[in-house]
Amino acid sequence: MDTEAQHTERDPSSPADPPVDPATDDGSRSVRVPGTPDGDAPSEDPEETSGDDPAERGPSWLRTGLTGAACVVLLLLVSHFVAQPFLIPSRSMEPTLQVGDRLLVNKLAYRFGNEPARGDVVVFDGTGSFVPEQPAGNPVTGLLHDAAASLGLAAPDETDFVKRVVGTGGDRVVCCDTDGRISVNGTRVEEPYLAPGDRPSDVPFDIVVPPGTLWVMGDHRSQSSDSRDHLGSPGGGMVPVDRVVGRAAWIVWPVGRWTAFERTGAYDSVPAPPAAGHPTGPRGSGHG
């Protein structure tokens, strides 16, 4: 350490420093530095000062880019495994869902042994049931679209649908009774979520849902292409449970419609299907 005397301002009335005794001076005098306790000199540990040099920290744009990329990757992982936003493109679920709504889907709802229940609003992949198998397209374009859709920035794939579960495996779903209502396992169902002015269905049907599949319908029945439209197609309009992406949890956009989905009580009185199955087989007619 530099041991040369340091010039400091002094009150003229203060006594001068005592003379240094050569016999006791060890050549390591310390000078009090303002702001450091006990006269200790500021630390010069290179580990504490490293990184102060801008050249060692790297370009700020690089750090910003890496942080942004990490955030995007995290969002994609969350949307793939936990919850994913979906953009509603049609009127088929009005008034429950409106065009332009961003719907947050809980992808863990059916991952641990739970299965879709009557009344659940679900998002599912309609490939093989609502739409035919599609040939593989451009992988780069598909990857970019899937990433944008996963973040709710683009409309979902044309194979993705959002509908309400009306019947589960073993259920017999019939439309309509003398009052124009749907019945499930012989019990009439009041559907308060239907669009005002809509009937439960303009086309009669009587079907039994095979195990492992779902019968689904839109809340805006006159505007919905759902299981009724595919009675004559392979699969008979039934959606395999393993094609369900998740259950609708929240409307997250626009802010004025921010709300959580509440379970409907419309099916609370519907009994379980008979263990031996219904005495009549599935039958029905196409939905015009």
PDB file of N, CA and C in Angstrom, residues 189-283:
ATOM      1  N   VAL A 189     -83.331 -32.862 -19.712  1.00  0.00           N
ATOM      2  CA  VAL A 189     -82.277 -31.919 -19.322  1.00  0.00           C
ATOM      3  C   VAL A 189     -82.700 -30.510 -19.703  1.00  0.00           C
ATOM      4  N   GLU A 190     -82.715 -29.622 -18.712  1.00  0.00           N
ATOM      5  CA  GLU A 190     -82.916 -28.199 -18.964  1.00  0.00           C
ATOM      6  C   GLU A 190     -81.543 -27.580 -19.245  1.00  0.00           C
ATOM      7  N   GLU A 191     -81.419 -26.893 -20.360  1.00  0.00           N
ATOM      8  CA  GLU A 191     -80.119 -26.361 -20.774  1.00  0.00           C
ATOM      9  C   GLU A 191     -80.126 -24.834 -20.741  1.00  0.00           C
ATOM     10  N   PRO A 192     -79.784 -24.242 -19.613  1.00  0.00           N
ATOM     11  CA  PRO A 192     -79.852 -22.774 -19.488  1.00  0.00           C
ATOM     12  C   PRO A 192     -78.800 -22.037 -20.301  1.00  0.00           C
ATOM     13  N   TYR A 193     -77.794 -22.753 -20.793  1.00  0.00           N
ATOM     14  CA  TYR A 193     -76.692 -22.122 -21.523  1.00  0.00           C
ATOM     15  C   TYR A 193     -76.981 -21.943 -23.005  1.00  0.00           C
ATOM     16  N   LEU A 194     -78.120 -22.438 -23.502  1.00  0.00           N
ATOM     17  CA  LEU A 194     -78.423 -22.331 -24.930  1.00  0.00           C
ATOM     18  C   LEU A 194     -78.598 -20.868 -25.343  1.00  0.00           C
ATOM     19  N   ALA A 195     -78.261 -20.576 -26.602  1.00  0.00           N
ATOM     20  CA  ALA A 195     -78.450 -19.235 -27.136  1.00  0.00           C
ATOM     21  C   ALA A 195     -79.946 -18.910 -27.127  1.00  0.00           C
ATOM     22  N   PRO A 196     -80.307 -17.677 -26.759  1.00  0.00           N
ATOM     23  CA  PRO A 196     -81.725 -17.296 -26.735  1.00  0.00           C
ATOM     24  C   PRO A 196     -82.381 -17.541 -28.096  1.00  0.00           C
ATOM     25  N   GLY A 197     -83.562 -18.170 -28.061  1.00  0.00           N
ATOM     26  CA  GLY A 197     -84.302 -18.447 -29.281  1.00  0.00           C
ATOM     27  C   GLY A 197     -83.957 -19.773 -29.932  1.00  0.00           C
ATOM     28  N   ASP A 198     -82.865 -20.420 -29.484  1.00  0.00           N
ATOM     29  CA  ASP A 198     -82.472 -21.708 -30.065  1.00  0.00           C
ATOM     30  C   ASP A 198     -83.244 -22.860 -29.437  1.00  0.00           C
ATOM     31  N   ARG A 199     -83.589 -23.851 -30.270  1.00  0.00           N
ATOM     32  CA  ARG A 199     -84.130 -25.101 -29.779  1.00  0.00           C
ATOM     33  C   ARG A 199     -82.963 -26.057 -29.512  1.00  0.00           C
ATOM     34  N   PRO A 200     -83.156 -27.067 -28.655  1.00  0.00           N
ATOM     35  CA  PRO A 200     -82.082 -28.028 -28.395  1.00  0.00           C
ATOM     36  C   PRO A 200     -81.554 -28.686 -29.667  1.00  0.00           C
ATOM     37  N   SER A 201     -82.440 -28.929 -30.632  1.00  0.00           N
ATOM     38  CA  SER A 201     -82.009 -29.460 -31.931  1.00  0.00           C
ATOM     39  C   SER A 201     -83.182 -29.403 -32.891  1.00  0.00           C
ATOM     40  N   ASP A 202     -82.898 -29.066 -34.124  1.00  0.00           N
ATOM     41  CA  ASP A 202     -83.925 -29.066 -35.161  1.00  0.00           C
ATOM     42  C   ASP A 202     -84.047 -30.425 -35.824  1.00  0.00           C
ATOM     43  N   VAL A 203     -83.121 -31.336 -35.490  1.00  0.00           N
ATOM     44  CA  VAL A 203     -83.113 -32.663 -36.103  1.00  0.00           C
ATOM     45  C   VAL A 203     -83.206 -33.702 -34.994  1.00  0.00           C
ATOM     46  N   PRO A 204     -84.123 -34.659 -35.102  1.00  0.00           N
ATOM     47  CA  PRO A 204     -84.232 -35.696 -34.070  1.00  0.00           C
ATOM     48  C   PRO A 204     -83.077 -36.697 -34.167  1.00  0.00           C
ATOM     49  N   PHE A 205     -82.702 -37.234 -33.024  1.00  0.00           N
ATOM     50  CA  PHE A 205     -81.684 -38.289 -32.996  1.00  0.00           C
ATOM     51  C   PHE A 205     -81.871 -39.119 -31.739  1.00  0.00           C
ATOM     52  N   ASP A 206     -81.375 -40.325 -31.792  1.00  0.00           N
ATOM     53  CA  ASP A 206     -81.428 -41.254 -30.659  1.00  0.00           C
ATOM     54  C   ASP A 206     -80.168 -42.104 -30.749  1.00  0.00           C
ATOM     55  N   ILE A 207     -79.207 -41.826 -29.890  1.00  0.00           N
ATOM     56  CA  ILE A 207     -77.914 -42.510 -30.013  1.00  0.00           C
ATOM     57  C   ILE A 207     -77.463 -43.029 -28.646  1.00  0.00           C
ATOM     58  N   VAL A 208     -76.634 -44.041 -28.670  1.00  0.00           N
ATOM     59  CA  VAL A 208     -75.949 -44.531 -27.478  1.00  0.00           C
ATOM     60  C   VAL A 208     -74.457 -44.284 -27.680  1.00  0.00           C
ATOM     61  N   VAL A 209     -73.840 -43.597 -26.721  1.00  0.00           N
ATOM     62  CA  VAL A 209     -72.435 -43.201 -26.842  1.00  0.00           C
ATOM     63  C   VAL A 209     -71.543 -44.395 -26.516  1.00  0.00           C
ATOM     64  N   PRO A 210     -70.694 -44.820 -27.440  1.00  0.00           N
ATOM     65  CA  PRO A 210     -69.794 -45.943 -27.149  1.00  0.00           C
ATOM     66  C   PRO A 210     -68.808 -45.604 -26.042  1.00  0.00           C
ATOM     67  N   PRO A 211     -68.321 -46.600 -25.301  1.00  0.00           N
ATOM     68  CA  PRO A 211     -67.327 -46.343 -24.258  1.00  0.00           C
ATOM     69  C   PRO A 211     -66.083 -45.664 -24.827  1.00  0.00           C
ATOM     70  N   GLY A 212     -65.514 -44.757 -24.052  1.00  0.00           N
ATOM     71  CA  GLY A 212     -64.293 -44.075 -24.474  1.00  0.00           C
ATOM     72  C   GLY A 212     -64.517 -42.942 -25.450  1.00  0.00           C
ATOM     73  N   THR A 213     -65.790 -42.551 -25.671  1.00  0.00           N
ATOM     74  CA  THR A 213     -66.083 -41.466 -26.605  1.00  0.00           C
ATOM     75  C   THR A 213     -67.058 -40.481 -25.964  1.00  0.00           C
ATOM     76  N   LEU A 214     -67.289 -39.356 -26.654  1.00  0.00           N
ATOM     77  CA  LEU A 214     -68.167 -38.303 -26.175  1.00  0.00           C
ATOM     78  C   LEU A 214     -69.123 -37.867 -27.277  1.00  0.00           C
ATOM     79  N   TRP A 215     -70.331 -37.461 -26.866  1.00  0.00           N
ATOM     80  CA  TRP A 215     -71.277 -36.794 -27.759  1.00  0.00           C
ATOM     81  C   TRP A 215     -71.242 -35.319 -27.382  1.00  0.00           C
ATOM     82  N   VAL A 216     -70.884 -34.446 -28.327  1.00  0.00           N
ATOM     83  CA  VAL A 216     -70.683 -33.029 -28.013  1.00  0.00           C
ATOM     84  C   VAL A 216     -71.562 -32.163 -28.903  1.00  0.00           C
ATOM     85  N   MET A 217     -71.971 -31.008 -28.342  1.00  0.00           N
ATOM     86  CA  MET A 217     -72.820 -30.079 -29.082  1.00  0.00           C
ATOM     87  C   MET A 217     -72.433 -28.657 -28.700  1.00  0.00           C
ATOM     88  N   GLY A 218     -72.669 -27.711 -29.626  1.00  0.00           N
ATOM     89  CA  GLY A 218     -72.433 -26.312 -29.344  1.00  0.00           C
ATOM     90  C   GLY A 218     -73.606 -25.698 -28.603  1.00  0.00           C
ATOM     91  N   ASP A 219     -73.367 -24.604 -27.887  1.00  0.00           N
ATOM     92  CA  ASP A 219     -74.448 -23.933 -27.157  1.00  0.00           C
ATOM     93  C   ASP A 219     -75.359 -23.142 -28.099  1.00  0.00           C
ATOM     94  N   HIS A 220     -74.815 -22.707 -29.228  1.00  0.00           N
ATOM     95  CA  HIS A 220     -75.632 -22.011 -30.232  1.00  0.00           C
ATOM     96  C   HIS A 220     -76.001 -23.064 -31.276  1.00  0.00           C
ATOM     97  N   ARG A 221     -77.040 -23.834 -30.979  1.00  0.00           N
ATOM     98  CA  ARG A 221     -77.337 -25.037 -31.752  1.00  0.00           C
ATOM     99  C   ARG A 221     -77.594 -24.747 -33.220  1.00  0.00           C
ATOM    100  N   SER A 222     -78.206 -23.622 -33.539  1.00  0.00           N
ATOM    101  CA  SER A 222     -78.510 -23.323 -34.935  1.00  0.00           C
ATOM    102  C   SER A 222     -77.273 -22.897 -35.725  1.00  0.00           C
ATOM    103  N   GLN A 223     -76.177 -22.609 -35.030  1.00  0.00           N
ATOM    104  CA  GLN A 223     -74.948 -22.168 -35.687  1.00  0.00           C
ATOM    105  C   GLN A 223     -73.796 -23.150 -35.482  1.00  0.00           C
ATOM    106  N   SER A 224     -74.071 -24.283 -34.865  1.00  0.00           N
ATOM    107  CA  SER A 224     -73.002 -25.202 -34.485  1.00  0.00           C
ATOM    108  C   SER A 224     -72.971 -26.442 -35.373  1.00  0.00           C
ATOM    109  N   SER A 225     -71.777 -26.734 -35.877  1.00  0.00           N
ATOM    110  CA  SER A 225     -71.531 -28.003 -36.553  1.00  0.00           C
ATOM    111  C   SER A 225     -70.908 -28.923 -35.517  1.00  0.00           C
ATOM    112  N   ASP A 226     -71.660 -29.927 -35.077  1.00  0.00           N
ATOM    113  CA  ASP A 226     -71.195 -30.751 -33.958  1.00  0.00           C
ATOM    114  C   ASP A 226     -71.483 -32.222 -34.222  1.00  0.00           C
ATOM    115  N   SER A 227     -71.653 -33.004 -33.176  1.00  0.00           N
ATOM    116  CA  SER A 227     -71.825 -34.452 -33.353  1.00  0.00           C
ATOM    117  C   SER A 227     -73.018 -34.790 -34.231  1.00  0.00           C
ATOM    118  N   ARG A 228     -74.042 -33.929 -34.244  1.00  0.00           N
ATOM    119  CA  ARG A 228     -75.231 -34.198 -35.063  1.00  0.00           C
ATOM    120  C   ARG A 228     -74.896 -34.240 -36.557  1.00  0.00           C
ATOM    121  N   ASP A 229     -73.903 -33.434 -36.963  1.00  0.00           N
ATOM    122  CA  ASP A 229     -73.554 -33.361 -38.379  1.00  0.00           C
ATOM    123  C   ASP A 229     -72.826 -34.600 -38.884  1.00  0.00           C
ATOM    124  N   HIS A 230     -72.347 -35.423 -37.967  1.00  0.00           N
ATOM    125  CA  HIS A 230     -71.470 -36.522 -38.373  1.00  0.00           C
ATOM    126  C   HIS A 230     -72.028 -37.883 -37.983  1.00  0.00           C
ATOM    127  N   LEU A 231     -73.346 -37.953 -37.835  1.00  0.00           N
ATOM    128  CA  LEU A 231     -73.956 -39.232 -37.486  1.00  0.00           C
ATOM    129  C   LEU A 231     -73.689 -40.288 -38.559  1.00  0.00           C
ATOM    130  N   GLY A 232     -73.612 -39.874 -39.808  1.00  0.00           N
ATOM    131  CA  GLY A 232     -73.371 -40.828 -40.880  1.00  0.00           C
ATOM    132  C   GLY A 232     -71.911 -40.990 -41.257  1.00  0.00           C
ATOM    133  N   SER A 233     -71.029 -40.300 -40.545  1.00  0.00           N
ATOM    134  CA  SER A 233     -69.590 -40.372 -40.842  1.00  0.00           C
ATOM    135  C   SER A 233     -68.950 -41.495 -40.040  1.00  0.00           C
ATOM    136  N   PRO A 234     -67.732 -41.900 -40.415  1.00  0.00           N
ATOM    137  CA  PRO A 234     -67.016 -42.877 -39.592  1.00  0.00           C
ATOM    138  C   PRO A 234     -66.895 -42.368 -38.151  1.00  0.00           C
ATOM    139  N   GLY A 235     -67.262 -43.212 -37.206  1.00  0.00           N
ATOM    140  CA  GLY A 235     -67.265 -42.793 -35.812  1.00  0.00           C
ATOM    141  C   GLY A 235     -68.610 -42.278 -35.350  1.00  0.00           C
ATOM    142  N   GLY A 236     -69.533 -41.995 -36.281  1.00  0.00           N
ATOM    143  CA  GLY A 236     -70.882 -41.595 -35.919  1.00  0.00           C
ATOM    144  C   GLY A 236     -70.981 -40.303 -35.144  1.00  0.00           C
ATOM    145  N   GLY A 237     -70.021 -39.390 -35.332  1.00  0.00           N
ATOM    146  CA  GLY A 237     -70.061 -38.113 -34.623  1.00  0.00           C
ATOM    147  C   GLY A 237     -69.481 -38.159 -33.231  1.00  0.00           C
ATOM    148  N   MET A 238     -68.978 -39.305 -32.802  1.00  0.00           N
ATOM    149  CA  MET A 238     -68.413 -39.441 -31.465  1.00  0.00           C
ATOM    150  C   MET A 238     -66.952 -38.976 -31.441  1.00  0.00           C
ATOM    151  N   VAL A 239     -66.574 -38.307 -30.370  1.00  0.00           N
ATOM    152  CA  VAL A 239     -65.200 -37.807 -30.217  1.00  0.00           C
ATOM    153  C   VAL A 239     -64.461 -38.701 -29.226  1.00  0.00           C
ATOM    154  N   PRO A 240     -63.358 -39.333 -29.626  1.00  0.00           N
ATOM    155  CA  PRO A 240     -62.594 -40.147 -28.675  1.00  0.00           C
ATOM    156  C   PRO A 240     -62.076 -39.299 -27.513  1.00  0.00           C
ATOM    157  N   VAL A 241     -62.161 -39.845 -26.312  1.00  0.00           N
ATOM    158  CA  VAL A 241     -61.710 -39.118 -25.125  1.00  0.00           C
ATOM    159  C   VAL A 241     -60.238 -38.753 -25.240  1.00  0.00           C
ATOM    160  N   ASP A 242     -59.440 -39.618 -25.865  1.00  0.00           N
ATOM    161  CA  ASP A 242     -58.009 -39.324 -25.941  1.00  0.00           C
ATOM    162  C   ASP A 242     -57.681 -38.213 -26.933  1.00  0.00           C
ATOM    163  N   ARG A 243     -58.712 -37.701 -27.631  1.00  0.00           N
ATOM    164  CA  ARG A 243     -58.506 -36.556 -28.517  1.00  0.00           C
ATOM    165  C   ARG A 243     -58.819 -35.227 -27.820  1.00  0.00           C
ATOM    166  N   VAL A 244     -59.257 -35.284 -26.579  1.00  0.00           N
ATOM    167  CA  VAL A 244     -59.589 -34.064 -25.849  1.00  0.00           C
ATOM    168  C   VAL A 244     -58.303 -33.380 -25.398  1.00  0.00           C
ATOM    169  N   VAL A 245     -58.175 -32.100 -25.728  1.00  0.00           N
ATOM    170  CA  VAL A 245     -56.995 -31.317 -25.364  1.00  0.00           C
ATOM    171  C   VAL A 245     -57.069 -30.864 -23.910  1.00  0.00           C
ATOM    172  N   GLY A 246     -58.243 -30.432 -23.475  1.00  0.00           N
ATOM    173  CA  GLY A 246     -58.400 -29.961 -22.108  1.00  0.00           C
ATOM    174  C   GLY A 246     -59.774 -29.368 -21.884  1.00  0.00           C
ATOM    175  N   ARG A 247     -59.984 -28.903 -20.663  1.00  0.00           N
ATOM    176  CA  ARG A 247     -61.274 -28.330 -20.268  1.00  0.00           C
ATOM    177  C   ARG A 247     -61.178 -26.814 -20.189  1.00  0.00           C
ATOM    178  N   ALA A 248     -62.210 -26.126 -20.668  1.00  0.00           N
ATOM    179  CA  ALA A 248     -62.231 -24.671 -20.601  1.00  0.00           C
ATOM    180  C   ALA A 248     -62.198 -24.233 -19.144  1.00  0.00           C
ATOM    181  N   ALA A 249     -61.275 -23.295 -18.833  1.00  0.00           N
ATOM    182  CA  ALA A 249     -61.108 -22.856 -17.451  1.00  0.00           C
ATOM    183  C   ALA A 249     -61.443 -21.384 -17.265  1.00  0.00           C
ATOM    184  N   TRP A 250     -60.913 -20.527 -18.148  1.00  0.00           N
ATOM    185  CA  TRP A 250     -61.086 -19.083 -18.007  1.00  0.00           C
ATOM    186  C   TRP A 250     -61.275 -18.430 -19.370  1.00  0.00           C
ATOM    187  N   ILE A 251     -62.070 -17.372 -19.400  1.00  0.00           N
ATOM    188  CA  ILE A 251     -62.021 -16.417 -20.505  1.00  0.00           C
ATOM    189  C   ILE A 251     -61.072 -15.319 -20.049  1.00  0.00           C
ATOM    190  N   VAL A 252     -59.937 -15.194 -20.727  1.00  0.00           N
ATOM    191  CA  VAL A 252     -58.900 -14.267 -20.267  1.00  0.00           C
ATOM    192  C   VAL A 252     -58.843 -12.985 -21.094  1.00  0.00           C
ATOM    193  N   TRP A 253     -59.565 -12.937 -22.208  1.00  0.00           N
ATOM    194  CA  TRP A 253     -59.575 -11.728 -23.031  1.00  0.00           C
ATOM    195  C   TRP A 253     -60.850 -11.720 -23.854  1.00  0.00           C
ATOM    196  N   PRO A 254     -61.484 -10.572 -24.020  1.00  0.00           N
ATOM    197  CA  PRO A 254     -61.125  -9.239 -23.529  1.00  0.00           C
ATOM    198  C   PRO A 254     -61.354  -9.099 -22.022  1.00  0.00           C
ATOM    199  N   VAL A 255     -60.782  -8.037 -21.456  1.00  0.00           N
ATOM    200  CA  VAL A 255     -60.813  -7.855 -20.010  1.00  0.00           C
ATOM    201  C   VAL A 255     -62.245  -7.801 -19.490  1.00  0.00           C
ATOM    202  N   GLY A 256     -63.139  -7.182 -20.259  1.00  0.00           N
ATOM    203  CA  GLY A 256     -64.520  -7.065 -19.824  1.00  0.00           C
ATOM    204  C   GLY A 256     -65.247  -8.393 -19.693  1.00  0.00           C
ATOM    205  N   ARG A 257     -64.706  -9.459 -20.303  1.00  0.00           N
ATOM    206  CA  ARG A 257     -65.325 -10.791 -20.218  1.00  0.00           C
ATOM    207  C   ARG A 257     -64.484 -11.760 -19.406  1.00  0.00           C
ATOM    208  N   TRP A 258     -63.551 -11.235 -18.657  1.00  0.00           N
ATOM    209  CA  TRP A 258     -62.670 -12.077 -17.855  1.00  0.00           C
ATOM    210  C   TRP A 258     -63.483 -12.793 -16.777  1.00  0.00           C
ATOM    211  N   THR A 259     -63.584 -14.107 -16.892  1.00  0.00           N
ATOM    212  CA  THR A 259     -64.386 -14.874 -15.944  1.00  0.00           C
ATOM    213  C   THR A 259     -63.955 -16.333 -15.952  1.00  0.00           C
ATOM    214  N   ALA A 260     -64.237 -17.015 -14.860  1.00  0.00           N
ATOM    215  CA  ALA A 260     -63.944 -18.443 -14.763  1.00  0.00           C
ATOM    216  C   ALA A 260     -65.170 -19.250 -15.168  1.00  0.00           C
ATOM    217  N   PHE A 261     -64.946 -20.418 -15.741  1.00  0.00           N
ATOM    218  CA  PHE A 261     -66.043 -21.304 -16.089  1.00  0.00           C
ATOM    219  C   PHE A 261     -66.539 -22.007 -14.829  1.00  0.00           C
ATOM    220  N   GLU A 262     -67.823 -21.953 -14.629  1.00  0.00           N
ATOM    221  CA  GLU A 262     -68.437 -22.641 -13.507  1.00  0.00           C
ATOM    222  C   GLU A 262     -69.174 -23.871 -14.021  1.00  0.00           C
ATOM    223  N   ARG A 263     -69.127 -24.909 -13.210  1.00  0.00           N
ATOM    224  CA  ARG A 263     -69.770 -26.152 -13.601  1.00  0.00           C
ATOM    225  C   ARG A 263     -71.278 -25.953 -13.666  1.00  0.00           C
ATOM    226  N   THR A 264     -71.911 -26.444 -14.744  1.00  0.00           N
ATOM    227  CA  THR A 264     -73.355 -26.357 -14.865  1.00  0.00           C
ATOM    228  C   THR A 264     -74.019 -27.477 -14.067  1.00  0.00           C
ATOM    229  N   GLY A 265     -75.178 -27.178 -13.511  1.00  0.00           N
ATOM    230  CA  GLY A 265     -75.925 -28.195 -12.778  1.00  0.00           C
ATOM    231  C   GLY A 265     -76.991 -28.857 -13.630  1.00  0.00           C
ATOM    232  N   ALA A 266     -76.945 -28.646 -14.950  1.00  0.00           N
ATOM    233  CA  ALA A 266     -77.995 -29.154 -15.828  1.00  0.00           C
ATOM    234  C   ALA A 266     -78.081 -30.677 -15.825  1.00  0.00           C
ATOM    235  N   TYR A 267     -76.957 -31.352 -15.518  1.00  0.00           N
ATOM    236  CA  TYR A 267     -76.933 -32.817 -15.621  1.00  0.00           C
ATOM    237  C   TYR A 267     -76.867 -33.495 -14.260  1.00  0.00           C
ATOM    238  N   ASP A 268     -77.109 -32.744 -13.195  1.00  0.00           N
ATOM    239  CA  ASP A 268     -76.955 -33.317 -11.848  1.00  0.00           C
ATOM    240  C   ASP A 268     -77.924 -34.460 -11.592  1.00  0.00           C
ATOM    241  N   SER A 269     -79.101 -34.418 -12.182  1.00  0.00           N
ATOM    242  CA  SER A 269     -80.106 -35.452 -11.926  1.00  0.00           C
ATOM    243  C   SER A 269     -80.034 -36.622 -12.904  1.00  0.00           C
ATOM    244  N   VAL A 270     -79.082 -36.561 -13.848  1.00  0.00           N
ATOM    245  CA  VAL A 270     -78.966 -37.639 -14.839  1.00  0.00           C
ATOM    246  C   VAL A 270     -78.300 -38.854 -14.197  1.00  0.00           C
ATOM    247  N   PRO A 271     -78.956 -40.020 -14.250  1.00  0.00           N
ATOM    248  CA  PRO A 271     -78.340 -41.209 -13.643  1.00  0.00           C
ATOM    249  C   PRO A 271     -77.243 -41.785 -14.529  1.00  0.00           C
ATOM    250  N   ALA A 272     -76.432 -42.643 -13.930  1.00  0.00           N
ATOM    251  CA  ALA A 272     -75.408 -43.351 -14.701  1.00  0.00           C
ATOM    252  C   ALA A 272     -76.084 -44.326 -15.657  1.00  0.00           C
ATOM    253  N   PRO A 273     -75.456 -44.643 -16.773  1.00  0.00           N
ATOM    254  CA  PRO A 273     -76.059 -45.606 -17.700  1.00  0.00           C
ATOM    255  C   PRO A 273     -76.111 -46.988 -17.057  1.00  0.00           C
ATOM    256  N   PRO A 274     -77.063 -47.819 -17.455  1.00  0.00           N
ATOM    257  CA  PRO A 274     -77.162 -49.171 -16.881  1.00  0.00           C
ATOM    258  C   PRO A 274     -75.923 -49.995 -17.196  1.00  0.00           C
ATOM    259  N   ALA A 275     -75.517 -50.799 -16.232  1.00  0.00           N
ATOM    260  CA  ALA A 275     -74.302 -51.601 -16.395  1.00  0.00           C
ATOM    261  C   ALA A 275     -74.403 -52.539 -17.590  1.00  0.00           C
ATOM    262  N   ALA A 276     -75.590 -53.042 -17.869  1.00  0.00           N
ATOM    263  CA  ALA A 276     -75.776 -53.967 -18.988  1.00  0.00           C
ATOM    264  C   ALA A 276     -75.998 -53.240 -20.303  1.00  0.00           C
ATOM    265  N   GLY A 277     -76.013 -51.917 -20.280  1.00  0.00           N
ATOM    266  CA  GLY A 277     -76.240 -51.160 -21.499  1.00  0.00           C
ATOM    267  C   GLY A 277     -77.719 -50.928 -21.738  1.00  0.00           C
ATOM    268  N   HIS A 278     -78.002 -50.019 -22.636  1.00  0.00           N
ATOM    269  CA  HIS A 278     -79.393 -49.688 -22.972  1.00  0.00           C
ATOM    270  C   HIS A 278     -79.978 -50.766 -23.866  1.00  0.00           C
ATOM    271  N   PRO A 279     -81.273 -51.005 -23.746  1.00  0.00           N
ATOM    272  CA  PRO A 279     -81.888 -52.086 -24.525  1.00  0.00           C
ATOM    273  C   PRO A 279     -81.946 -51.814 -26.010  1.00  0.00           C
ATOM    274  N   THR A 280     -81.843 -50.558 -26.433  1.00  0.00           N
ATOM    275  CA  THR A 280     -81.887 -50.248 -27.856  1.00  0.00           C
ATOM    276  C   THR A 280     -80.517 -49.777 -28.318  1.00  0.00           C
ATOM    277  N   GLY A 281     -80.177 -50.076 -29.552  1.00  0.00           N
ATOM    278  CA  GLY A 281     -78.906 -49.652 -30.103  1.00  0.00           C
ATOM    279  C   GLY A 281     -78.970 -48.238 -30.615  1.00  0.00           C
ATOM    280  N   PRO A 282     -77.827 -47.673 -31.006  1.00  0.00           N
ATOM    281  CA  PRO A 282     -77.812 -46.296 -31.500  1.00  0.00           C
ATOM    282  C   PRO A 282     -78.500 -46.195 -32.855  1.00  0.00           C
ATOM    283  N   ARG A 283     -79.242 -45.140 -32.982  1.00  0.00           N
ATOM    284  CA  ARG A 283     -79.858 -44.856 -34.283  1.00  0.00           C
ATOM    285  C   ARG A 283     -80.029 -43.349 -34.363  1.00  0.00           C
TER     286      ARG A 283
END
